[in-house]
Coordinates of C-alpha atoms in Angstrom, one line a residue:
M1 CA 0.0 0.0 0.0
Q2 CA 1.3 3.4 -0.9
V3 CA 1.7 5.8 1.9
T4 CA 1.0 9.5 1.3
H5 CA 3.1 11.8 3.5
R6 CA 1.4 15.0 4.5
S7 CA 2.7 18.1 6.1
S8 CA 1.9 18.4 9.8
G9 CA 0.2 21.7 9.1
G10 CA -2.0 20.3 6.3
G11 CA -2.8 23.6 4.8
R12 CA -4.2 23.8 1.3
G13 CA -1.6 22.7 -1.2
G14 CA 0.4 21.1 1.5
G15 CA 1.8 24.4 2.8
A16 CA 3.8 24.6 6.0
R17 CA 2.2 25.8 9.3
P18 CA 3.0 29.3 10.5
D19 CA 5.4 28.0 13.2
V20 CA 7.3 26.1 10.5
R21 CA 7.6 29.2 8.4
A22 CA 8.6 31.2 11.4
A23 CA 11.3 28.7 12.2
R24 CA 12.6 28.9 8.6
H25 CA 12.6 32.7 8.8
R26 CA 14.5 32.7 12.1
A27 CA 17.1 30.3 10.7
G28 CA 17.8 32.7 7.9
R29 CA 17.7 35.9 9.9
G30 CA 20.6 35.9 12.2
N31 CA 19.5 33.1 14.5
P32 CA 22.7 31.6 16.1
A33 CA 21.5 28.1 15.4
G34 CA 20.9 29.0 11.8
L35 CA 24.3 30.6 11.5
G36 CA 25.8 27.5 13.0
Q37 CA 24.0 25.3 10.5
I38 CA 25.2 27.5 7.6
A39 CA 28.8 27.2 9.0
A40 CA 28.4 23.4 9.2
W41 CA 27.2 23.1 5.7
S42 CA 29.9 25.4 4.5
G43 CA 32.5 23.2 6.2
A44 CA 30.9 20.1 4.5
V45 CA 31.5 21.7 1.2
A46 CA 35.0 23.1 2.0
L47 CA 36.4 19.8 3.2
P48 CA 35.9 17.8 -0.1
V49 CA 36.8 20.8 -2.2
A50 CA 40.1 21.3 -0.4
F51 CA 40.8 17.6 -0.4
L52 CA 40.3 17.2 -4.2
G53 CA 42.1 20.5 -4.8
V54 CA 45.2 19.3 -3.1
F55 CA 45.2 15.6 -3.9
F56 CA 43.6 15.6 -7.3
V57 CA 43.5 18.9 -9.2
W58 CA 47.1 19.9 -8.2
P59 CA 48.7 16.5 -9.1
V60 CA 46.9 16.3 -12.5
A61 CA 47.7 20.0 -13.2
A62 CA 51.4 19.4 -12.3
M63 CA 51.5 16.4 -14.7
L64 CA 50.1 18.5 -17.5
V65 CA 52.2 21.6 -16.7
R66 CA 55.4 19.5 -16.7
G67 CA 54.6 18.4 -20.2
F68 CA 53.7 21.8 -21.6
V69 CA 56.3 24.0 -20.0
G70 CA 59.7 24.2 -21.4
D71 CA 62.8 26.2 -20.5
A72 CA 61.5 29.3 -22.2
G73 CA 58.0 29.0 -20.7
W74 CA 54.8 27.6 -22.1
D75 CA 55.4 25.5 -25.2
F76 CA 52.4 23.9 -27.0
S77 CA 54.4 22.6 -29.9
G78 CA 54.2 19.2 -28.3
F79 CA 50.6 18.8 -29.6
A80 CA 51.6 19.2 -33.2
E81 CA 54.7 17.0 -32.8
V82 CA 52.9 14.1 -31.0
L83 CA 49.8 14.2 -33.0
S84 CA 51.7 14.2 -36.3
Q85 CA 53.3 10.9 -35.5
E86 CA 51.8 7.7 -37.1
R87 CA 52.4 5.8 -33.8
T88 CA 50.1 8.2 -31.9
W89 CA 47.2 7.7 -34.3
R90 CA 47.7 3.9 -34.3
I91 CA 47.5 4.0 -30.5
I92 CA 44.4 6.2 -30.6
W93 CA 42.8 3.9 -33.2
Q94 CA 43.6 0.7 -31.3
T95 CA 42.2 2.3 -28.1
L96 CA 39.0 3.3 -29.9
W97 CA 38.4 0.1 -31.8
M98 CA 39.0 -2.1 -28.8
A99 CA 36.6 0.0 -26.7
L100 CA 34.0 0.0 -29.5
G101 CA 34.4 -3.8 -30.0
G102 CA 34.0 -4.4 -26.3
T103 CA 31.0 -2.1 -26.1
A104 CA 29.3 -3.8 -29.1
E105 CA 29.9 -7.3 -27.9
A106 CA 28.7 -6.4 -24.3
V107 CA 25.5 -4.8 -25.7
V108 CA 24.8 -7.6 -28.2
L109 CA 25.2 -10.3 -25.5
G110 CA 23.8 -8.2 -22.6
I111 CA 20.4 -7.4 -24.2
P112 CA 19.3 -11.1 -24.4
G113 CA 20.8 -11.5 -21.0
A114 CA 18.7 -8.7 -19.6
Y115 CA 15.6 -10.3 -21.0
A116 CA 16.4 -13.8 -19.8
L117 CA 17.3 -12.7 -16.3
Y118 CA 14.6 -10.1 -15.7
R119 CA 11.6 -11.1 -17.8
C120 CA 11.9 -14.8 -17.4
T121 CA 12.1 -17.2 -14.4
F122 CA 13.7 -20.6 -14.6
P123 CA 15.7 -22.9 -12.3
G124 CA 19.0 -21.2 -11.5
S125 CA 18.0 -17.8 -12.8
R126 CA 18.8 -16.0 -9.5
V127 CA 22.2 -17.8 -9.4
L128 CA 23.0 -16.7 -12.9
R129 CA 22.0 -13.1 -12.0
A130 CA 24.3 -13.2 -9.0
I131 CA 27.2 -14.6 -11.0
S132 CA 26.8 -12.0 -13.7
S133 CA 27.3 -9.3 -11.0
V134 CA 30.6 -10.7 -9.7
P135 CA 32.9 -9.3 -12.4
F136 CA 32.1 -5.7 -11.5
V137 CA 33.9 -6.0 -8.1
L138 CA 36.9 -7.9 -9.3
P139 CA 40.3 -6.1 -9.6
S140 CA 41.4 -5.7 -13.2
V141 CA 44.7 -7.4 -12.5
V142 CA 42.8 -10.5 -11.4
V143 CA 40.7 -10.5 -14.6
G144 CA 43.8 -10.1 -16.8
V145 CA 45.5 -13.0 -15.0
A146 CA 42.4 -15.1 -15.3
F147 CA 42.3 -14.6 -19.0
R148 CA 45.9 -15.4 -19.4
A149 CA 45.2 -18.7 -17.6
L150 CA 42.3 -19.3 -19.9
L151 CA 43.9 -18.4 -23.2
G152 CA 47.5 -19.2 -22.5
K153 CA 49.5 -22.5 -22.8
G154 CA 47.5 -25.3 -21.2
G155 CA 44.4 -23.2 -20.9
A156 CA 40.9 -24.3 -21.9
Y157 CA 40.8 -21.9 -24.8
E158 CA 44.5 -22.3 -25.9
A159 CA 43.3 -23.6 -29.3
L160 CA 41.8 -20.2 -30.2
G161 CA 45.3 -18.7 -30.4
L162 CA 44.2 -15.5 -28.8
D163 CA 46.8 -15.2 -26.0
G164 CA 48.6 -11.8 -26.2
T165 CA 46.2 -10.4 -28.8
A166 CA 43.9 -7.5 -28.9
S167 CA 41.0 -9.9 -29.1
A168 CA 41.9 -11.2 -25.7
V169 CA 41.7 -7.7 -24.3
V170 CA 38.2 -7.2 -25.9
M171 CA 37.1 -10.5 -24.3
A172 CA 38.2 -9.3 -20.9
M173 CA 36.4 -6.0 -21.4
V174 CA 33.2 -7.9 -22.2
F175 CA 33.7 -10.0 -19.1
F176 CA 33.8 -6.8 -17.0
N177 CA 30.9 -5.0 -18.7
F178 CA 28.3 -7.7 -19.5
S179 CA 26.8 -7.2 -16.0
V180 CA 26.6 -3.4 -16.6
V181 CA 24.4 -3.9 -19.7
V182 CA 22.3 -6.7 -18.1
R183 CA 21.5 -4.7 -15.0
T184 CA 20.9 -1.4 -16.8
V185 CA 18.7 -2.8 -19.5
G186 CA 17.2 -5.5 -17.3
G187 CA 16.1 -3.0 -14.6
M188 CA 14.1 -1.1 -17.2
W189 CA 12.8 -4.1 -19.1
A190 CA 11.4 -5.6 -15.8
G191 CA 9.1 -2.6 -15.6
L192 CA 7.9 -2.2 -19.2
D193 CA 4.2 -2.7 -19.6
P194 CA 3.9 -5.9 -21.8
R195 CA 0.5 -4.8 -23.2
A196 CA 2.2 -2.6 -25.9
E197 CA 4.0 -5.6 -27.3
E198 CA 0.9 -7.8 -26.9
A199 CA -1.1 -5.3 -28.9
A200 CA 1.5 -5.3 -31.7
R201 CA 1.3 -9.1 -31.7
T202 CA -2.5 -9.0 -31.9
L203 CA -2.3 -6.7 -34.9
G204 CA -0.3 -9.3 -36.7
A205 CA 3.3 -8.4 -35.9
S206 CA 5.8 -11.3 -35.6
P207 CA 7.7 -11.6 -32.3
L208 CA 10.8 -10.3 -34.0
R209 CA 9.0 -7.3 -35.5
A210 CA 7.4 -6.5 -32.1
L211 CA 10.8 -6.6 -30.5
F212 CA 12.4 -4.2 -33.0
T213 CA 9.4 -1.8 -33.4
V214 CA 8.0 -1.7 -29.8
T215 CA 10.3 -3.1 -27.1
L216 CA 13.8 -2.0 -28.2
P217 CA 12.6 1.6 -28.9
A218 CA 11.2 1.8 -25.4
L219 CA 14.5 0.5 -24.0
R220 CA 16.6 3.0 -26.0
P221 CA 17.4 5.2 -22.9
A222 CA 18.8 2.2 -21.0
I223 CA 20.6 0.8 -24.0
G224 CA 22.2 4.1 -24.7
A225 CA 23.2 4.6 -21.1
A226 CA 24.8 1.1 -20.9
A227 CA 26.6 1.5 -24.2
S228 CA 28.1 4.9 -23.4
L229 CA 29.2 3.8 -19.9
V230 CA 30.7 0.5 -21.2
F231 CA 32.7 2.5 -23.8
L232 CA 33.9 4.7 -21.0
F233 CA 35.1 1.7 -18.9
C234 CA 36.6 0.0 -22.0
S235 CA 38.6 3.0 -23.0
T236 CA 40.2 3.2 -19.6
A237 CA 41.0 -0.5 -19.0
Y238 CA 44.6 -0.1 -18.0
G239 CA 45.0 -3.1 -15.7
I240 CA 43.6 -5.5 -18.3
V241 CA 45.9 -4.2 -21.0
Q242 CA 49.0 -4.4 -18.8
T243 CA 48.4 -7.9 -17.5
L244 CA 47.5 -9.3 -20.9
G245 CA 50.7 -8.1 -22.5
R246 CA 50.0 -4.7 -24.1
P247 CA 49.1 -6.2 -27.5
G248 CA 50.2 -4.3 -30.7
Y249 CA 50.6 -0.7 -29.9
G250 CA 48.7 -0.8 -26.6
T251 CA 46.2 1.8 -25.5
L252 CA 46.4 5.4 -24.5
E253 CA 46.7 4.5 -20.9
S254 CA 49.4 1.9 -21.4
E255 CA 51.3 4.4 -23.6
I256 CA 51.1 7.1 -21.0
W257 CA 52.7 4.6 -18.6
V258 CA 55.4 3.7 -21.1
Q259 CA 56.2 7.3 -21.9
T260 CA 56.5 8.4 -18.3
T261 CA 58.3 5.4 -16.8
T262 CA 60.5 4.1 -19.7
F263 CA 61.2 7.2 -21.9
L264 CA 60.5 9.9 -19.2
D265 CA 58.8 11.9 -22.0
L266 CA 56.4 14.0 -20.0
R267 CA 55.3 16.1 -23.0
T268 CA 54.1 13.1 -25.0
A269 CA 52.4 11.7 -21.9
A270 CA 50.6 15.0 -21.3
V271 CA 49.3 15.2 -24.8
L272 CA 48.0 11.6 -24.7
S273 CA 46.4 12.4 -21.3
C274 CA 44.5 15.3 -23.0
V275 CA 43.4 13.1 -25.8
Q276 CA 42.1 10.5 -23.4
F277 CA 40.3 13.1 -21.4
V278 CA 38.5 14.3 -24.6
I279 CA 37.4 10.8 -25.3
V280 CA 36.0 10.3 -21.8
A281 CA 34.3 13.7 -21.9
I282 CA 32.6 12.8 -25.2
A283 CA 31.4 9.4 -23.7
L284 CA 29.9 11.1 -20.6
A285 CA 28.3 13.9 -22.7
L286 CA 26.7 11.2 -25.0
S287 CA 25.5 9.3 -22.0
N288 CA 23.7 12.4 -20.6
K289 CA 22.3 13.4 -24.0
L290 CA 20.8 9.9 -24.7
N291 CA 19.0 9.9 -21.4
N292 CA 17.9 13.4 -20.4
D293 CA 14.9 13.4 -22.8
V294 CA 12.8 10.6 -21.5
A295 CA 11.0 10.1 -18.2
L296 CA 8.8 7.0 -17.9
R297 CA 6.6 5.7 -15.2
M298 CA 6.5 1.9 -15.3
N299 CA 4.6 -0.8 -13.4
P300 CA 6.3 -3.9 -12.0
V301 CA 5.9 -7.0 -14.1
A302 CA 6.5 -10.4 -12.5
P303 CA 8.9 -12.6 -14.4
R304 CA 7.2 -15.3 -16.4
K305 CA 8.1 -18.9 -17.0
V306 CA 10.2 -19.7 -20.0
R307 CA 8.2 -20.1 -23.2
R308 CA 9.3 -21.6 -26.5
G309 CA 10.2 -18.2 -27.9
D310 CA 12.4 -17.5 -24.8
V311 CA 14.6 -20.5 -25.2
A312 CA 17.1 -18.8 -27.5
A313 CA 17.7 -15.9 -25.1
V314 CA 17.9 -18.1 -22.1
G315 CA 20.3 -20.5 -23.8
L316 CA 22.6 -17.7 -25.0
T317 CA 22.6 -16.2 -21.5
V318 CA 23.6 -19.5 -19.9
A319 CA 26.3 -20.0 -22.5
V320 CA 27.7 -16.5 -21.9
V321 CA 27.7 -16.9 -18.1
V322 CA 29.4 -20.4 -18.3
L323 CA 31.8 -19.8 -21.2
L324 CA 32.7 -16.1 -20.7
L325 CA 32.2 -15.4 -16.9
I326 CA 32.8 -18.7 -15.1
A327 CA 35.5 -20.2 -17.4
P328 CA 38.2 -17.6 -16.7
M329 CA 37.8 -17.8 -13.0
A330 CA 37.7 -21.6 -13.1
S331 CA 40.9 -21.6 -15.1
L332 CA 42.5 -19.2 -12.6
A333 CA 41.5 -21.5 -9.7
S334 CA 42.8 -24.6 -11.6
R335 CA 46.1 -22.9 -12.4
A336 CA 46.5 -21.8 -8.8
F337 CA 46.4 -25.4 -7.6
R338 CA 48.7 -26.7 -10.3
H339 CA 52.5 -26.5 -10.0
G340 CA 54.2 -28.0 -13.0
D341 CA 52.5 -31.3 -13.7
A342 CA 51.3 -31.9 -10.1
W343 CA 48.3 -30.7 -8.2
G344 CA 48.6 -29.3 -4.7
M345 CA 49.3 -26.2 -2.5
E346 CA 52.8 -25.6 -3.7
N347 CA 51.9 -22.2 -5.3
F348 CA 50.3 -21.0 -2.1
R349 CA 53.3 -22.2 0.0
L350 CA 55.5 -20.1 -2.3
L351 CA 53.5 -17.0 -1.5
N352 CA 55.7 -16.6 1.7
T353 CA 58.8 -16.2 -0.6
A354 CA 59.9 -13.3 -2.7
G355 CA 59.7 -15.3 -6.0
Q356 CA 62.1 -16.8 -8.4
G357 CA 64.8 -14.5 -9.7
F358 CA 64.0 -11.6 -7.3
T359 CA 67.0 -10.1 -5.5
G360 CA 64.8 -8.5 -2.8
G361 CA 61.4 -7.1 -2.0
V362 CA 58.4 -8.5 -0.3
S363 CA 56.5 -11.7 -0.6
P364 CA 52.9 -11.9 -1.9
A365 CA 51.7 -12.7 1.7
Q366 CA 53.4 -9.5 2.9
A367 CA 52.0 -7.5 0.0
L368 CA 48.5 -8.8 0.8
R369 CA 48.8 -7.5 4.4
T370 CA 50.1 -4.2 3.0
S371 CA 47.2 -4.0 0.6
A372 CA 44.7 -4.6 3.3
E373 CA 46.3 -2.0 5.6
I374 CA 46.4 0.6 2.8
G375 CA 42.8 -0.3 1.7
L376 CA 41.5 0.3 5.2
Q377 CA 43.2 3.7 5.4
A378 CA 41.9 4.7 2.0
T379 CA 38.4 3.5 2.9
V380 CA 38.4 5.6 6.0
I381 CA 39.6 8.7 4.1
A382 CA 37.0 8.2 1.3
L383 CA 34.2 7.9 3.9
I384 CA 35.3 10.9 5.8
I385 CA 35.3 13.0 2.6
G386 CA 32.3 11.2 1.0
V387 CA 29.7 11.4 3.7
P388 CA 29.7 15.2 3.9
V389 CA 29.6 15.4 0.1
A390 CA 26.6 13.0 0.0
L391 CA 24.8 15.0 2.6
V392 CA 25.3 18.2 0.6
L393 CA 24.3 16.6 -2.7
S394 CA 21.3 14.9 -1.4
R395 CA 19.6 18.2 -0.3
R396 CA 16.9 19.5 -2.7
T397 CA 17.9 23.1 -3.6
R398 CA 17.0 25.7 -6.2
G399 CA 18.6 28.6 -8.0
A400 CA 22.3 29.3 -7.2
L401 CA 22.5 26.5 -4.7
R402 CA 21.5 24.0 -7.3
G403 CA 24.2 25.2 -9.6
G404 CA 26.7 24.9 -6.7
Q405 CA 25.6 21.3 -6.1
R406 CA 26.2 20.5 -9.8
L407 CA 29.7 22.0 -9.6
L408 CA 30.5 20.0 -6.5
D409 CA 29.1 16.8 -8.0
S410 CA 31.1 17.3 -11.2
L411 CA 34.3 17.9 -9.2
V412 CA 33.7 14.7 -7.2
M413 CA 33.1 12.7 -10.3
L414 CA 36.2 14.0 -12.1
P415 CA 38.5 11.1 -10.9
L416 CA 36.3 8.7 -12.9
G417 CA 37.3 10.6 -16.1
I418 CA 41.0 11.0 -15.5
S419 CA 43.4 8.1 -16.1
A420 CA 44.6 6.6 -12.9
V421 CA 48.1 6.6 -14.5
T422 CA 47.9 10.3 -14.8
V423 CA 46.8 10.8 -11.2
G424 CA 49.5 8.5 -9.9
F425 CA 52.3 10.1 -11.9
G426 CA 50.9 13.5 -10.8
F427 CA 51.3 12.5 -7.2
F428 CA 54.8 11.3 -7.9
I429 CA 56.0 14.6 -9.4
S430 CA 54.0 17.0 -7.2
L431 CA 53.9 15.5 -3.7
R432 CA 57.1 13.4 -3.6
G433 CA 59.2 14.8 -0.8
A434 CA 56.3 16.7 0.7
L435 CA 54.6 13.4 1.8
P436 CA 56.0 10.0 2.4
N437 CA 55.0 7.1 0.2
E438 CA 53.2 5.5 3.1
V439 CA 50.8 8.4 3.0
M440 CA 50.5 9.1 -0.7
V441 CA 49.3 5.6 -1.6
P442 CA 46.2 5.6 0.7
L443 CA 45.4 9.2 -0.4
V444 CA 45.5 8.4 -4.2
Q445 CA 43.4 5.3 -3.6
A446 CA 40.9 7.4 -1.6
V447 CA 40.7 9.9 -4.5
I448 CA 39.9 7.1 -6.9
A449 CA 37.3 5.5 -4.6
L450 CA 35.5 8.7 -3.6
P451 CA 33.2 8.9 -6.6
L452 CA 31.7 5.4 -6.0
V453 CA 31.3 6.2 -2.3
V454 CA 29.3 9.3 -3.1
R455 CA 27.3 7.4 -5.7
S456 CA 26.4 4.8 -3.1
L457 CA 25.2 7.3 -0.5
V458 CA 23.5 10.1 -2.4
P459 CA 20.6 8.0 -3.8
V460 CA 19.7 6.6 -0.4
L461 CA 19.7 10.0 1.2
R462 CA 17.7 11.5 -1.6
A463 CA 15.0 8.9 -0.9
I464 CA 14.2 10.7 2.3
D465 CA 11.1 12.9 2.2
P466 CA 12.3 16.4 3.2
R467 CA 9.1 16.9 5.2
L468 CA 10.4 14.4 7.7
R469 CA 13.2 16.7 8.5
E470 CA 10.8 19.7 8.7
A471 CA 8.6 17.7 11.1
A472 CA 11.5 16.8 13.3
A473 CA 12.6 20.4 13.4
T474 CA 9.1 21.6 14.2
L475 CA 9.0 19.2 17.2
G476 CA 12.1 20.8 18.6
A477 CA 15.0 18.7 17.3
S478 CA 18.3 20.4 16.7
P479 CA 19.9 20.2 13.2
L480 CA 22.4 17.7 14.5
R481 CA 19.6 15.6 16.0
V482 CA 17.7 15.8 12.8
L483 CA 20.8 14.6 10.9
L484 CA 21.3 11.7 13.3
T485 CA 17.7 10.5 13.7
V486 CA 16.3 11.2 10.1
D487 CA 19.3 10.9 7.8
G488 CA 21.3 8.5 10.0
P489 CA 19.2 5.4 9.7
F490 CA 19.0 5.8 5.9
M491 CA 22.7 6.5 5.6
I492 CA 23.5 3.3 7.5
R493 CA 21.9 1.4 4.6
G494 CA 24.2 2.9 2.1
L495 CA 27.4 2.8 4.2
G496 CA 27.8 -0.9 3.9
L497 CA 27.8 -0.7 0.1
A498 CA 30.0 2.4 0.1
T499 CA 32.5 0.8 2.4
G500 CA 32.6 -2.4 0.4
F501 CA 33.2 -0.5 -2.9
A502 CA 35.9 1.7 -1.4
F503 CA 37.8 -1.2 0.1
A504 CA 37.4 -3.4 -3.0
I505 CA 38.6 -0.6 -5.3
S506 CA 41.6 0.1 -3.0
L507 CA 42.6 -3.6 -2.8
G508 CA 42.6 -3.9 -6.6
E509 CA 43.9 -0.4 -7.6
F510 CA 46.8 -0.8 -9.9
G511 CA 47.4 2.2 -12.2
A512 CA 48.1 5.0 -9.8
T513 CA 49.7 2.7 -7.1
S514 CA 52.2 1.3 -9.6
F515 CA 54.0 4.8 -9.6
L516 CA 54.0 5.1 -5.8
A517 CA 54.6 1.6 -4.4
T518 CA 58.1 1.0 -3.1
A519 CA 60.1 -2.2 -3.1
D520 CA 59.6 -2.7 0.6
R521 CA 55.9 -1.6 0.7
T522 CA 54.2 -2.7 -2.5
T523 CA 50.6 -3.8 -2.9
L524 CA 49.4 -7.2 -4.1
P525 CA 48.2 -6.1 -7.6
V526 CA 51.5 -4.4 -8.3
L527 CA 53.4 -7.5 -7.2
I528 CA 51.2 -9.8 -9.3
A529 CA 52.1 -7.7 -12.4
K530 CA 55.8 -8.0 -11.5
L531 CA 55.5 -11.8 -11.0
L532 CA 53.9 -12.1 -14.5
G533 CA 56.7 -10.1 -16.0
R534 CA 59.4 -12.4 -14.6
P535 CA 60.3 -15.8 -16.2
G536 CA 60.0 -18.9 -14.2
A537 CA 57.2 -21.4 -13.4
D538 CA 57.3 -20.5 -9.7
N539 CA 56.6 -16.8 -10.5
Y540 CA 53.7 -17.8 -12.8
G541 CA 52.2 -20.1 -10.2
M542 CA 52.6 -17.5 -7.5
A543 CA 50.8 -14.9 -9.6
M544 CA 47.9 -17.3 -10.2
A545 CA 47.6 -18.2 -6.5
A546 CA 47.9 -14.5 -5.4
S547 CA 45.3 -13.5 -7.9
L548 CA 42.8 -16.1 -6.7
I549 CA 43.3 -15.0 -3.1
L550 CA 42.8 -11.3 -4.1
A551 CA 39.6 -12.3 -6.0
I552 CA 38.2 -14.2 -3.0
V553 CA 39.1 -11.4 -0.5
T554 CA 37.5 -8.7 -2.7
A555 CA 34.3 -10.6 -3.3
G556 CA 34.2 -11.6 0.4
V557 CA 34.5 -8.0 1.5
M558 CA 31.6 -7.0 -0.7
A559 CA 29.4 -9.9 0.5
L560 CA 30.3 -9.1 4.2
C561 CA 29.5 -5.4 3.8
E562 CA 26.1 -6.2 2.3
S563 CA 25.3 -8.8 5.0
L564 CA 26.0 -6.3 7.7
R565 CA 23.7 -3.7 6.1
P566 CA 20.3 -3.4 7.9
R567 CA 17.6 -4.4 5.5
A568 CA 14.9 -2.0 6.8
A569 CA 16.9 0.8 8.4
G570 CA 14.2 3.3 7.7
K571 CA 11.3 1.3 9.2
N572 CA 10.5 3.5 12.1
V573 CA 11.3 6.8 10.5
N574 CA 7.7 7.6 9.5
A575 CA 5.0 6.0 11.6
G576 CA 5.9 2.5 10.8
A577 CA 6.3 3.0 7.0
H578 CA 9.5 2.3 5.3
S579 CA 10.9 2.4 1.8
H580 CA 13.9 0.8 0.1
H581 CA 15.3 3.1 -2.6
I582 CA 18.3 2.3 -4.7
L583 CA 18.8 5.4 -6.8
T584 CA 21.7 6.7 -8.8
R585 CA 21.8 10.1 -10.5
Q586 CA 23.6 11.1 -13.6
P587 CA 27.1 12.4 -13.6
G588 CA 25.7 15.7 -14.6
G589 CA 24.5 16.4 -11.1
P590 CA 22.2 15.4 -8.4
D591 CA 19.3 17.5 -9.7
V592 CA 19.1 16.0 -13.2
E593 CA 15.8 14.4 -13.8
P594 CA 16.0 10.6 -14.1
S595 CA 15.4 9.2 -17.5
V596 CA 13.7 6.1 -16.2
T597 CA 11.9 5.6 -12.9
T598 CA 11.0 2.0 -12.1
T599 CA 9.0 1.1 -9.0
I600 CA 9.4 -2.6 -8.2
D601 CA 7.7 -4.3 -5.3
E602 CA 10.3 -5.7 -3.0
R603 CA 8.9 -9.2 -3.3
H604 CA 9.9 -9.3 -7.0
S605 CA 13.0 -7.2 -7.0
G606 CA 15.4 -9.9 -5.9
G607 CA 19.2 -9.5 -6.0
S608 CA 21.4 -7.5 -3.7
D609 CA 22.3 -3.9 -3.3
V610 CA 25.5 -4.5 -5.4
E611 CA 23.1 -5.6 -8.2
G612 CA 21.0 -2.5 -7.6
F613 CA 24.1 -0.4 -7.9
L614 CA 25.0 -2.2 -11.1
G615 CA 21.5 -1.7 -12.3
T616 CA 22.3 2.0 -12.4
S617 CA 25.6 1.4 -14.1
N618 CA 27.7 3.2 -11.5
G619 CA 26.0 6.5 -11.9
A620 CA 24.2 5.9 -15.1
P621 CA 21.2 8.0 -16.0
V622 CA 18.8 5.0 -15.4
E623 CA 17.2 5.4 -12.0
R624 CA 15.8 2.4 -10.3
S625 CA 13.7 2.4 -7.1
A626 CA 12.7 -0.7 -5.2
S627 CA 10.0 0.2 -2.7
K628 CA 7.7 -1.5 -0.3
D629 CA 5.4 0.7 1.7
N630 CA 3.2 -0.5 4.6
T631 CA 0.8 1.0 7.0

């Protein structure tokens, strides 16, 4: 039953009572409590702005300035020089075609998957849906190692001859992004009214014609959002490219790393960073444009049992999950327990050693402890910065304040559009000497994790009816008490997911950390890449075992954070009514109207909050709400 919230005053048009209006007036007219509240909100804005200014804007600017400033001052001739080279355009082309190939394959495979997993029910459908969500939280280094185990010598797909090729990179990209398409399109497909398609069928349209003339046009916003975001993720897949061997000319990110670490050519690296930034900006702009125009209200539709016409979609989805998602991880597990021609725990025993051919450094076991320690530090920093940002962005404002919210939201989301390699090298050249490496690594990982922390918290907080805060203030609650008693229970629901994402991202972060990790304090992803680059069966086996452990730890952390999250934190907020909302706004800002609004009864929603987050594609313009209201 839907619950209608009314203002306590109940005036015509829902207007506030005179005492509420008077309280608002006093808050804005010199009331000390009002001034204190303004100061608190100003601090909540100043903290993240200062943090990002020092630890993101400054390092990135330092990276670019180093490339564009010569002995005589500003020198932009590097653009003409770098962009006139044939190698540069081959790198750009390879980056674009691999990203486009990964996007096309993910969409082609993901649309049938969305239909099979959201419009059909069959034995094992919930398990398949859960498995399809796992790749999203796996570190890119783990995925690269898994595909090397699958495609390399002795792997299940060795006969394909794809090891070390660009096609292997594209396959790994599809592995990562299949779930993005399935969740984004499936979340909308689950709420489409089937009567439009049924009417087309009644008028004589074949099932295929009804699909292309009725259903797919209705799904266009979700498909466009998924495609643009998958392209964004594919074009910045640094860890996959590095672990799979940088096939051909590599990509823009791998070339940035080569130019900065091998050739020390900051000018070329800066130009390539600008090119990559332009590509990312175009992808984000396209995502917004495709999804700002449509706002639909949809009714929940219970999945139906598989019919004869659904067999093809279900069969294809099962094949994709088994052959593309499960097979790499199964190959990784198999290789981890195989040393030479024997099965056993030898590779895991070797994790306490530094590896074959190493003259020093730490063991994988020590690197895992270091990764966990740094991950905890980065998570705490990201939450300290992200919670105030989420509170600010979740408030409904107008006029200039709304514009300020959009600016803050854009600033917080910027780390998603800048190469981690650029950020890491920026830290290296701008903060080295000012801060020890032990401090810089958690800070750079916190910067990278911050956007997902905010994206996890803002939708939950925006689900709160602002009249609840007004009612609490009218009853005499201080601003702090309103924050704790109204916003607090809702925030707890999002903190588990935010904590899990922050820690998982920190554990698997590779691009930026590769510049800052030292020989005696390195993280596990960086050490895995080093093991893969050294010859020797022991090193290869250790890389497999360490990758399997990293995958298990990452997935376990996400599962634990979700299990600790209260399932009905907001139950007593409003006279026994409660709502579950999993919402994600567009990168354009917290005020952008959603392209799609889906209301799904909790009994049919299924899945976890990780899946709900995936359903919005990590900030995609598709908004999904799962609600259950009781009186």
